[in-house]
Coordinates of C-alpha atoms and ligand atoms in Angstrom, one line a residue:
M1 CA 187.0 84.8 -2.0
K2 CA 184.3 83.2 -4.1
L3 CA 185.4 80.1 -6.1
K4 CA 184.4 82.1 -9.6
T5 CA 186.6 84.9 -8.6
I6 CA 189.5 82.9 -7.7
F7 CA 189.1 81.1 -11.1
L8 CA 189.0 84.4 -12.8
F9 CA 191.9 85.6 -10.9
V10 CA 194.1 82.7 -11.9
L11 CA 193.1 82.9 -15.5
I12 CA 193.7 86.5 -15.8
S13 CA 197.1 86.3 -13.9
L14 CA 198.1 83.9 -16.5
S15 CA 197.4 86.1 -19.6
L16 CA 198.7 89.3 -18.0
P17 CA 201.2 91.4 -19.7
A18 CA 204.8 91.3 -18.1
F19 CA 204.3 94.9 -16.7
A20 CA 201.4 94.2 -14.7
Q21 CA 202.6 93.2 -11.3
E22 CA 199.8 93.8 -8.9
T23 CA 196.2 92.8 -8.8
A24 CA 193.1 94.1 -7.2
T25 CA 189.5 92.7 -7.2
L26 CA 186.6 94.8 -7.3
S27 CA 182.9 94.0 -6.9
I28 CA 180.1 96.5 -7.9
S29 CA 176.5 95.9 -7.1
D30 CA 173.2 97.3 -7.9
T31 CA 172.0 97.4 -4.2
S32 CA 171.3 100.7 -3.2
K33 CA 168.5 103.5 -3.9
L34 CA 171.1 106.3 -2.8
T35 CA 171.7 109.3 -5.3
I36 CA 175.1 110.9 -5.3
S37 CA 174.1 114.6 -5.0
K38 CA 175.6 116.8 -7.6
Y39 CA 176.3 119.3 -4.6
I40 CA 179.3 117.2 -3.9
Y41 CA 180.8 118.7 -6.8
G42 CA 180.4 122.3 -5.5
Q43 CA 183.0 125.1 -5.5
F44 CA 184.2 127.9 -3.3
A45 CA 185.4 131.4 -4.0
E46 CA 186.5 133.9 -1.6
H47 CA 187.7 137.4 -1.6
L48 CA 191.3 136.2 -1.3
G49 CA 194.3 136.9 -3.6
H50 CA 193.3 136.5 -7.2
G51 CA 190.4 134.2 -6.9
I52 CA 187.6 136.8 -7.3
Y53 CA 189.7 140.0 -8.3
G54 CA 191.7 139.0 -11.1
G55 CA 190.2 135.6 -11.5
F56 CA 186.5 135.9 -12.1
W57 CA 186.3 139.7 -12.0
V58 CA 188.9 141.5 -13.9
D59 CA 190.0 145.0 -15.0
K60 CA 187.7 146.6 -17.7
S61 CA 190.9 147.0 -20.0
L62 CA 191.9 143.3 -19.7
P63 CA 191.7 142.0 -23.5
V64 CA 189.5 139.1 -22.8
E65 CA 185.6 138.5 -23.4
K66 CA 183.6 139.8 -20.5
Q67 CA 180.2 140.5 -19.3
D68 CA 180.6 143.7 -17.3
R69 CA 183.8 142.6 -15.7
I70 CA 183.1 138.8 -15.4
R71 CA 185.9 136.9 -17.3
L72 CA 183.7 134.7 -19.9
D73 CA 186.5 132.2 -20.8
V74 CA 186.6 131.2 -17.1
V75 CA 182.8 130.9 -17.1
N76 CA 182.9 128.8 -20.1
A77 CA 185.3 126.5 -18.8
L78 CA 183.4 126.1 -15.6
K79 CA 180.1 125.5 -17.4
E80 CA 181.7 122.7 -19.3
I81 CA 182.3 120.7 -16.0
K82 CA 178.7 121.7 -14.6
I83 CA 179.9 123.2 -11.5
P84 CA 176.5 123.0 -9.3
S85 CA 177.2 125.6 -6.7
L86 CA 179.4 128.3 -5.7
R87 CA 180.2 129.2 -2.2
W88 CA 181.0 133.0 -1.4
P89 CA 182.3 135.5 -0.1
G90 CA 184.3 133.4 2.4
G91 CA 185.9 131.6 4.4
C92 CA 187.4 133.9 7.0
F93 CA 186.4 136.8 4.7
A94 CA 182.7 136.1 5.2
D95 CA 182.9 137.0 8.9
E96 CA 184.1 140.4 8.2
Y97 CA 182.0 141.1 5.1
H98 CA 179.2 143.6 5.4
W99 CA 176.9 143.0 2.3
R100 CA 175.4 146.6 2.3
D101 CA 179.0 147.7 1.3
G102 CA 178.8 145.8 -1.9
I103 CA 175.7 147.2 -3.5
G104 CA 174.6 150.4 -5.3
P105 CA 176.9 152.5 -7.8
S106 CA 180.4 150.9 -7.7
A107 CA 182.2 154.2 -7.4
Q108 CA 180.1 155.0 -4.1
R109 CA 181.0 151.7 -2.5
P110 CA 183.0 151.9 0.8
R111 CA 186.4 150.5 0.8
M112 CA 187.9 148.2 3.5
V113 CA 191.1 146.3 4.2
N114 CA 190.9 142.7 3.8
T115 CA 192.6 141.8 7.3
N116 CA 192.7 138.0 6.6
W117 CA 194.2 137.9 3.4
G118 CA 197.2 140.2 2.7
G119 CA 195.9 143.4 4.2
V120 CA 194.8 144.5 0.8
T121 CA 192.2 147.1 -0.1
E122 CA 188.6 145.6 -0.9
D123 CA 187.0 148.3 -3.2
N124 CA 183.7 146.0 -2.8
S125 CA 183.4 146.3 -6.7
F126 CA 182.0 142.6 -6.4
G127 CA 179.3 142.5 -4.4
T128 CA 176.0 140.5 -4.2
H129 CA 174.6 141.4 -7.8
E130 CA 178.0 140.7 -9.4
F131 CA 178.1 137.5 -7.4
L132 CA 174.4 136.3 -8.5
E133 CA 175.1 137.4 -12.1
L134 CA 178.3 135.2 -12.0
C135 CA 176.2 132.2 -10.9
S136 CA 173.5 132.9 -13.3
L137 CA 176.2 132.8 -16.0
L138 CA 177.7 129.7 -14.5
G139 CA 174.3 128.1 -14.3
C140 CA 175.0 127.2 -10.8
E141 CA 173.5 127.8 -7.5
P142 CA 174.6 130.4 -5.1
Y143 CA 175.8 129.5 -1.6
V144 CA 176.1 132.6 0.4
A145 CA 178.1 132.5 3.9
A146 CA 176.5 135.0 6.1
N147 CA 178.4 137.0 8.6
V148 CA 177.8 135.7 12.4
G149 CA 181.3 136.8 13.7
S150 CA 181.2 140.7 13.3
G151 CA 177.7 140.9 11.9
T152 CA 174.1 141.2 13.4
V153 CA 171.2 139.0 13.1
E154 CA 169.4 142.0 11.5
E155 CA 172.1 142.4 9.0
M156 CA 171.9 138.6 7.8
S157 CA 168.1 138.7 8.0
K158 CA 167.9 141.9 5.7
W159 CA 170.5 140.3 3.3
I160 CA 168.1 137.3 2.7
E161 CA 165.2 139.7 2.4
Y162 CA 167.2 141.8 -0.3
C163 CA 168.0 138.6 -2.2
N164 CA 164.8 136.8 -2.0
S165 CA 161.7 138.8 -1.1
N166 CA 159.2 139.8 -4.0
S167 CA 157.3 142.2 -1.6
N168 CA 157.2 146.0 -1.8
S169 CA 159.4 146.2 1.3
T170 CA 162.1 149.0 1.3
I171 CA 164.7 146.4 1.1
A172 CA 163.2 144.5 -1.7
Q173 CA 162.6 147.7 -3.5
L174 CA 166.2 148.6 -3.0
R175 CA 167.3 145.5 -5.0
A176 CA 164.8 146.5 -7.8
Q177 CA 166.4 150.1 -7.8
N178 CA 169.9 148.3 -8.0
G179 CA 168.8 146.7 -11.3
H180 CA 167.1 143.5 -10.2
P181 CA 163.4 143.7 -9.8
D182 CA 163.1 139.8 -9.5
P183 CA 163.9 138.0 -6.5
Y184 CA 167.2 135.9 -6.8
K185 CA 165.8 133.0 -4.8
V186 CA 169.2 132.0 -3.0
T187 CA 168.5 129.0 -0.9
F188 CA 171.7 127.9 0.4
W189 CA 173.0 130.0 3.5
G190 CA 175.9 129.4 5.7
I191 CA 175.4 130.6 9.3
G192 CA 178.8 131.7 9.9
N193 CA 182.3 130.3 8.7
E194 CA 184.8 128.3 11.2
S195 CA 183.0 129.9 14.2
W196 CA 185.4 127.8 16.0
G197 CA 188.3 129.9 14.6
C198 CA 188.5 133.0 12.5
G199 CA 184.6 133.4 12.5
G200 CA 184.5 134.2 16.2
N201 CA 186.5 131.7 18.2
M202 CA 183.4 130.3 19.8
T203 CA 182.7 127.2 21.9
P204 CA 180.3 124.7 20.3
E205 CA 177.9 125.5 23.0
F206 CA 177.8 129.4 22.5
Y207 CA 177.7 128.8 18.7
S208 CA 174.9 126.4 18.9
D209 CA 172.7 129.3 20.6
Q210 CA 173.9 131.8 18.1
F211 CA 172.9 129.5 15.2
K212 CA 169.5 129.2 16.7
R213 CA 169.2 132.9 17.1
Y214 CA 170.4 133.8 13.6
A215 CA 168.5 130.8 11.9
S216 CA 165.2 132.1 13.5
F217 CA 165.4 135.1 11.6
A218 CA 166.6 133.7 8.4
K219 CA 163.1 133.7 6.7
N220 CA 161.8 131.9 3.8
Y221 CA 160.3 133.8 1.0
P222 CA 158.1 132.5 -1.8
G223 CA 160.0 130.1 -4.0
A224 CA 163.1 130.3 -1.8
P225 CA 162.9 127.7 1.0
L226 CA 166.2 128.0 2.8
K227 CA 168.7 125.5 3.2
K228 CA 170.7 126.6 6.3
I229 CA 174.3 125.2 6.9
A230 CA 175.6 125.3 10.4
S231 CA 179.2 126.1 10.8
G232 CA 180.7 122.6 11.5
P233 CA 183.9 121.1 12.9
N234 CA 187.4 121.6 11.9
A235 CA 188.8 118.2 10.6
D236 CA 188.8 115.8 13.7
D237 CA 186.9 118.1 16.2
Y238 CA 184.4 115.4 17.0
N239 CA 183.1 117.2 20.1
W240 CA 182.1 120.2 18.1
T241 CA 179.9 117.9 15.8
D242 CA 178.3 116.2 18.9
V243 CA 177.4 119.4 20.8
I244 CA 175.9 121.0 17.6
M245 CA 173.8 117.9 16.8
K246 CA 172.8 117.5 20.4
N247 CA 172.0 121.4 20.9
I248 CA 170.4 122.2 17.6
P249 CA 167.0 120.5 16.3
T250 CA 167.6 118.7 13.0
W251 CA 164.6 120.5 11.4
M252 CA 166.6 123.9 11.9
M253 CA 169.4 122.9 9.6
W254 CA 169.8 121.6 6.2
G255 CA 173.4 120.7 6.8
I256 CA 176.5 120.9 9.0
S257 CA 179.7 121.9 7.3
M258 CA 183.2 120.3 7.9
H259 CA 186.5 121.6 6.8
Y260 CA 189.4 119.5 6.2
Y261 CA 192.7 120.4 4.2
T262 CA 195.3 118.0 3.0
I263 CA 198.8 119.3 4.3
P264 CA 201.5 117.4 2.4
T265 CA 203.8 117.3 5.6
G266 CA 201.2 117.4 8.0
D267 CA 202.8 120.4 9.4
W268 CA 201.0 123.9 8.9
G269 CA 204.4 125.7 9.5
H270 CA 206.1 123.9 6.5
K271 CA 203.4 122.6 4.3
G272 CA 205.4 121.5 1.6
S273 CA 205.9 122.5 -1.9
A274 CA 203.2 122.1 -4.7
T275 CA 205.7 121.1 -7.4
S276 CA 208.7 119.5 -5.8
F277 CA 208.5 116.7 -3.4
T278 CA 210.0 113.4 -2.7
E279 CA 208.3 110.1 -3.0
E280 CA 208.1 109.8 1.0
E281 CA 206.3 113.3 1.0
Y282 CA 204.1 112.1 -1.9
L283 CA 202.9 109.1 0.4
S284 CA 202.3 111.3 3.3
T285 CA 200.3 113.6 1.4
M286 CA 198.0 110.8 -0.1
A287 CA 197.7 109.3 3.4
N288 CA 196.6 112.6 4.7
C289 CA 194.2 113.0 1.8
L290 CA 192.7 109.5 2.6
K291 CA 192.1 110.6 6.1
M292 CA 189.1 112.1 4.7
D293 CA 187.3 108.8 4.7
E294 CA 187.9 108.5 8.6
L295 CA 186.8 112.1 9.2
V296 CA 183.7 111.6 7.2
S297 CA 182.8 108.2 8.8
K298 CA 183.2 109.4 12.3
H299 CA 181.5 112.6 12.0
A300 CA 178.5 110.6 10.2
A301 CA 178.5 108.3 13.0
I302 CA 178.0 111.1 15.6
M303 CA 175.4 112.6 13.4
D304 CA 173.7 109.1 13.3
K305 CA 173.2 109.3 16.9
Y306 CA 170.9 112.3 16.8
D307 CA 169.7 112.0 13.2
P308 CA 169.2 108.4 12.3
K309 CA 167.1 109.1 9.5
K310 CA 169.9 111.4 7.9
R311 CA 167.8 114.5 7.5
V312 CA 171.0 116.6 8.1
A313 CA 173.7 116.7 5.3
L314 CA 177.4 116.7 5.9
V315 CA 178.9 119.5 3.7
V316 CA 182.5 119.2 3.4
D317 CA 182.5 122.9 2.0
E318 CA 186.3 123.6 2.2
W319 CA 188.7 120.8 1.1
G320 CA 191.7 120.2 -1.1
V321 CA 195.6 120.2 -0.8
W322 CA 197.1 123.4 0.9
T323 CA 200.8 123.7 -0.1
D324 CA 203.4 126.3 0.4
V325 CA 202.7 129.4 -2.0
E326 CA 204.5 129.5 -5.3
P327 CA 208.0 131.1 -4.7
G328 CA 207.8 135.0 -5.1
T329 CA 204.0 135.3 -4.7
N330 CA 202.3 137.2 -2.0
P331 CA 201.9 134.6 1.2
G332 CA 198.6 136.1 1.9
F333 CA 197.3 135.1 -1.5
L334 CA 197.5 131.4 -1.3
Y335 CA 198.7 131.0 -4.9
Q336 CA 199.9 127.2 -5.7
Q337 CA 200.5 125.4 -8.7
N338 CA 198.5 122.0 -9.4
S339 CA 200.4 118.9 -10.3
L340 CA 199.0 115.2 -11.1
R341 CA 199.4 114.9 -7.3
D342 CA 196.5 117.3 -7.0
A343 CA 194.5 115.5 -9.6
L344 CA 194.8 112.2 -7.6
I345 CA 193.7 114.0 -4.4
A346 CA 190.7 115.3 -6.1
A347 CA 189.9 112.1 -7.5
S348 CA 190.3 110.2 -4.4
T349 CA 188.4 112.8 -2.3
L350 CA 185.5 112.7 -4.8
N351 CA 185.5 108.7 -4.6
I352 CA 185.3 109.1 -0.8
F353 CA 182.4 111.5 -1.1
N354 CA 180.6 109.5 -3.7
N355 CA 180.9 106.4 -1.3
H356 CA 179.5 108.3 1.7
C357 CA 176.6 110.1 -0.4
D358 CA 174.1 108.7 2.3
R359 CA 175.5 111.6 4.5
V360 CA 177.6 113.7 2.3
R361 CA 175.4 115.7 0.3
G362 CA 177.6 118.9 -0.5
A363 CA 181.1 119.8 -0.7
A364 CA 183.2 122.6 -2.1
L365 CA 186.6 122.5 -3.5
A366 CA 188.8 125.3 -2.1
Q367 CA 189.0 127.6 -4.2
T368 CA 188.2 127.5 -8.0
I369 CA 190.7 130.1 -9.4
N370 CA 194.2 131.0 -8.5
V371 CA 193.8 130.1 -4.7
L372 CA 194.7 126.9 -3.2
Q373 CA 193.6 123.6 -5.2
S374 CA 192.3 125.4 -8.0
L375 CA 190.5 124.4 -11.2
I376 CA 191.9 127.4 -13.3
L377 CA 195.0 129.5 -13.2
T378 CA 195.1 132.8 -14.9
D379 CA 197.8 135.0 -15.7
K380 CA 196.3 138.5 -17.1
D381 CA 194.5 137.4 -20.3
K382 CA 196.1 133.8 -20.2
M383 CA 194.0 131.0 -18.5
L384 CA 195.0 127.3 -18.0
L385 CA 192.9 124.3 -16.9
T386 CA 194.7 122.4 -14.1
P387 CA 194.9 118.6 -13.7
T388 CA 192.2 119.1 -10.9
Y389 CA 189.9 120.7 -13.4
H390 CA 190.2 117.4 -15.6
I391 CA 189.3 115.4 -12.8
F392 CA 186.1 117.3 -12.1
D393 CA 185.4 117.2 -15.9
L394 CA 185.6 113.4 -15.7
Y395 CA 183.6 113.0 -12.5
K396 CA 180.6 115.2 -13.7
V397 CA 178.9 112.0 -14.8
H398 CA 178.4 111.1 -11.2
Q399 CA 176.3 114.1 -10.4
D400 CA 172.8 112.9 -9.3
A401 CA 173.4 109.5 -10.5
K402 CA 172.4 106.5 -8.6
Y403 CA 175.1 105.3 -6.3
L404 CA 176.5 101.8 -6.9
P405 CA 178.0 100.2 -3.8
I406 CA 181.6 98.9 -4.2
Q407 CA 184.0 96.5 -2.4
I408 CA 187.5 96.8 -3.3
N409 CA 190.5 94.5 -2.3
S410 CA 193.7 96.6 -3.1
P411 CA 197.2 96.1 -2.9
D412 CA 199.2 98.3 -0.8
Y413 CA 201.4 101.1 -2.0
I414 CA 204.4 101.0 0.3
V415 CA 207.4 103.6 0.8
G416 CA 209.7 102.8 3.6
S417 CA 207.8 101.9 6.8
K418 CA 204.5 103.6 5.4
K419 CA 201.6 102.3 3.4
I420 CA 198.2 103.1 2.0
S421 CA 195.8 101.3 -0.3
A422 CA 197.1 101.7 -3.9
V423 CA 193.6 101.7 -5.5
N424 CA 190.4 103.6 -4.6
V425 CA 187.2 103.6 -6.6
S426 CA 183.5 104.7 -6.7
A427 CA 180.7 103.9 -9.3
S428 CA 177.2 105.4 -10.4
Q429 CA 174.6 104.5 -12.9
D430 CA 173.1 107.5 -14.7
A431 CA 169.4 108.1 -15.9
S432 CA 170.2 106.5 -19.2
G433 CA 171.5 103.4 -17.6
K434 CA 175.3 103.9 -18.4
V435 CA 177.6 102.9 -15.6
H436 CA 180.6 105.0 -14.6
I437 CA 183.5 103.6 -12.7
S438 CA 186.1 106.2 -11.4
L439 CA 189.5 104.3 -10.6
V440 CA 192.5 105.9 -9.0
N441 CA 196.0 103.9 -8.7
L442 CA 198.1 105.9 -6.3
D443 CA 201.1 103.8 -6.8
L444 CA 203.9 105.7 -8.4
H445 CA 205.5 102.6 -9.9
N446 CA 203.2 99.5 -10.6
N447 CA 200.2 99.1 -12.8
I448 CA 197.6 97.3 -11.3
T449 CA 195.2 94.9 -12.8
I450 CA 191.7 95.2 -11.5
M451 CA 189.3 92.4 -11.9
T452 CA 185.7 93.6 -11.6
S453 CA 182.5 91.7 -11.0
L454 CA 179.3 93.7 -11.5
A455 CA 176.4 91.9 -9.8
G456 CA 173.0 92.5 -11.5
I457 CA 174.2 94.8 -13.9
K458 CA 173.8 94.3 -17.6
W459 CA 176.3 96.0 -20.0
K460 CA 177.8 95.3 -23.5
S461 CA 180.8 97.6 -24.0
V462 CA 183.0 99.8 -22.5
T463 CA 185.1 102.8 -23.0
G464 CA 187.5 104.9 -20.9
Q465 CA 189.5 108.2 -20.4
I466 CA 192.6 108.6 -18.5
L467 CA 194.6 111.2 -16.8
T468 CA 198.2 110.8 -16.1
S469 CA 201.7 111.9 -17.0
A470 CA 205.2 110.9 -17.1
N471 CA 205.9 112.5 -13.5
I472 CA 203.9 113.0 -10.5
T473 CA 205.1 116.4 -10.3
D474 CA 204.0 117.4 -14.0
V475 CA 202.0 120.6 -14.1
N476 CA 200.2 122.6 -16.8
T477 CA 201.9 126.1 -17.4
F478 CA 201.1 129.0 -19.4
D479 CA 203.8 127.9 -21.9
Q480 CA 202.6 124.3 -21.8
P481 CA 198.9 124.6 -20.9
D482 CA 197.9 121.0 -22.1
K483 CA 201.0 119.0 -20.7
L484 CA 198.3 117.0 -18.7
H485 CA 194.9 116.3 -20.6
L486 CA 192.4 113.7 -20.8
V487 CA 193.2 110.7 -23.4
S488 CA 191.2 107.7 -24.5
F489 CA 191.9 104.6 -22.5
K490 CA 192.2 101.3 -24.1
D491 CA 193.5 98.8 -21.4
V492 CA 190.2 97.5 -20.5
K493 CA 188.0 94.5 -21.8
K494 CA 185.1 92.4 -21.2
E495 CA 185.8 88.8 -20.0
G496 CA 182.4 87.0 -19.7
D497 CA 180.4 89.2 -17.6
N498 CA 183.6 90.5 -15.7
L499 CA 185.7 93.8 -16.4
V500 CA 189.4 93.5 -16.8
V501 CA 191.4 96.8 -16.4
I502 CA 195.1 97.5 -16.3
L503 CA 195.4 100.7 -14.3
P504 CA 198.5 102.5 -15.0
A505 CA 200.7 103.6 -12.2
K506 CA 199.8 107.3 -10.9
S507 CA 196.6 107.5 -13.0
M508 CA 193.1 108.1 -12.9
V509 CA 190.7 106.3 -15.2
M510 CA 186.9 106.9 -15.7
L511 CA 185.3 103.9 -17.5
E512 CA 181.8 104.2 -19.3
L513 CA 179.7 100.8 -19.6
E514 CA 176.8 100.7 -21.9
Ligands
AHR1 O1 190.3 128.6 2.2 C1 191.3 129.5 2.8 C2 190.7 129.6 4.5 O2 190.8 128.3 5.1 C3 189.2 130.0 4.6 O3 189.0 131.4 4.5 C4 189.0 129.6 5.9 O4 187.6 129.2 6.1 C5 189.9 128.4 6.1 O5 190.5 128.3 7.3

């Protein structure tokens, strides 16, 4: 520790209020030229449960404002947090989806059974045009996951032509007949989903060959250069990444995906409740969440071997906490509540992505509305914003901002024989020069004083916002939709050139320095 920091530490410690029992030191520097890609803040919406049907796309008779059948209160809430991209139609559903079933007059569209998610009837009323209309209302970029598992190269190739061609080919004319003469210019295309599992149970060697075949016929059309994303590893399957990176030339893919879910207990058979858990289970959940840092670091190191210039992005296009479903709901619909714990998971994961922005240049939270770790829950005409939504609201300032490297020295949060770092953080500087620091305290009991030095960064004043609540299990409900909401944060001050923050237990604070 430098002498100046020790002096500051002693000075601050003497003037601390009695409740602050722990101290962390943080240094933030201005030494990077990297940008935090806005696509880290992407979302995912699959044909699953009430994500699309009953979430975005509702019955004509539902008494809410709509465009066609797209629910506008939901759209407006998502516009507020500037979601940059939306991945669709799956997930596992993507590899049994045939896009031609979802175009043309709605009443004539074929029906299918959604074999992955509850065996419900899919009426295909929400298809390509409806999805792209939704993205246009949201002001976000579409990210389409193409069917490799049960589809053909021709089918995928024609889907791209249908969306992007401005020619007079029959397929482009069909789009015009269906109401959209102008090409949609969809650039993000996933070549399959979880090809190691529900997307075909392939080996990485077989998938690499499939990728090259499909990608060769995924063509660029004017104004729509494709960003092709290979189906990447499941969590810590490092061999998958190694084989893909070895076999597929870097020029052929924009990114490689990675999926990792936080399972509270670590046991897929008994994942744990979303709303009722012990402190031990909270700690194990957060330890499982923080594992993302190790996963991203190790996959990135493998990618560095084959791609030292970091041309290929790591796209964590499915992440979030996956708990048992809410009691009494369809197990195939993956409906779960969202507590302050979810908010801390979202904030910690986004800090990890920001701090790996050299390689992580895309991600998608699973799954936006009514499914897994959602931003929004709906019940007929009612809707509520979850604690996770508020985190994305706070973190939108990091989108496309200059990354500021950080070094944190945090106390541990200890429960029984297990421990994790109590504090995690990321920082950025926006185009107007404002610095944003996102701080998370995972400790359920102790406030933590954070003494921060900012090398080479000039600032005069600081303001902040906080998300916290009395209990880590607190949730927003349809009866009390604003129990958890953002409030202004005052426990922060300037001490010379340094910043001193008292970060409350179980909270997330966003600071803005000008
Ligand atoms: O998000 C739910 C499912 O999790 C997706 O369909 C699949 O890709 C993953 O296994």
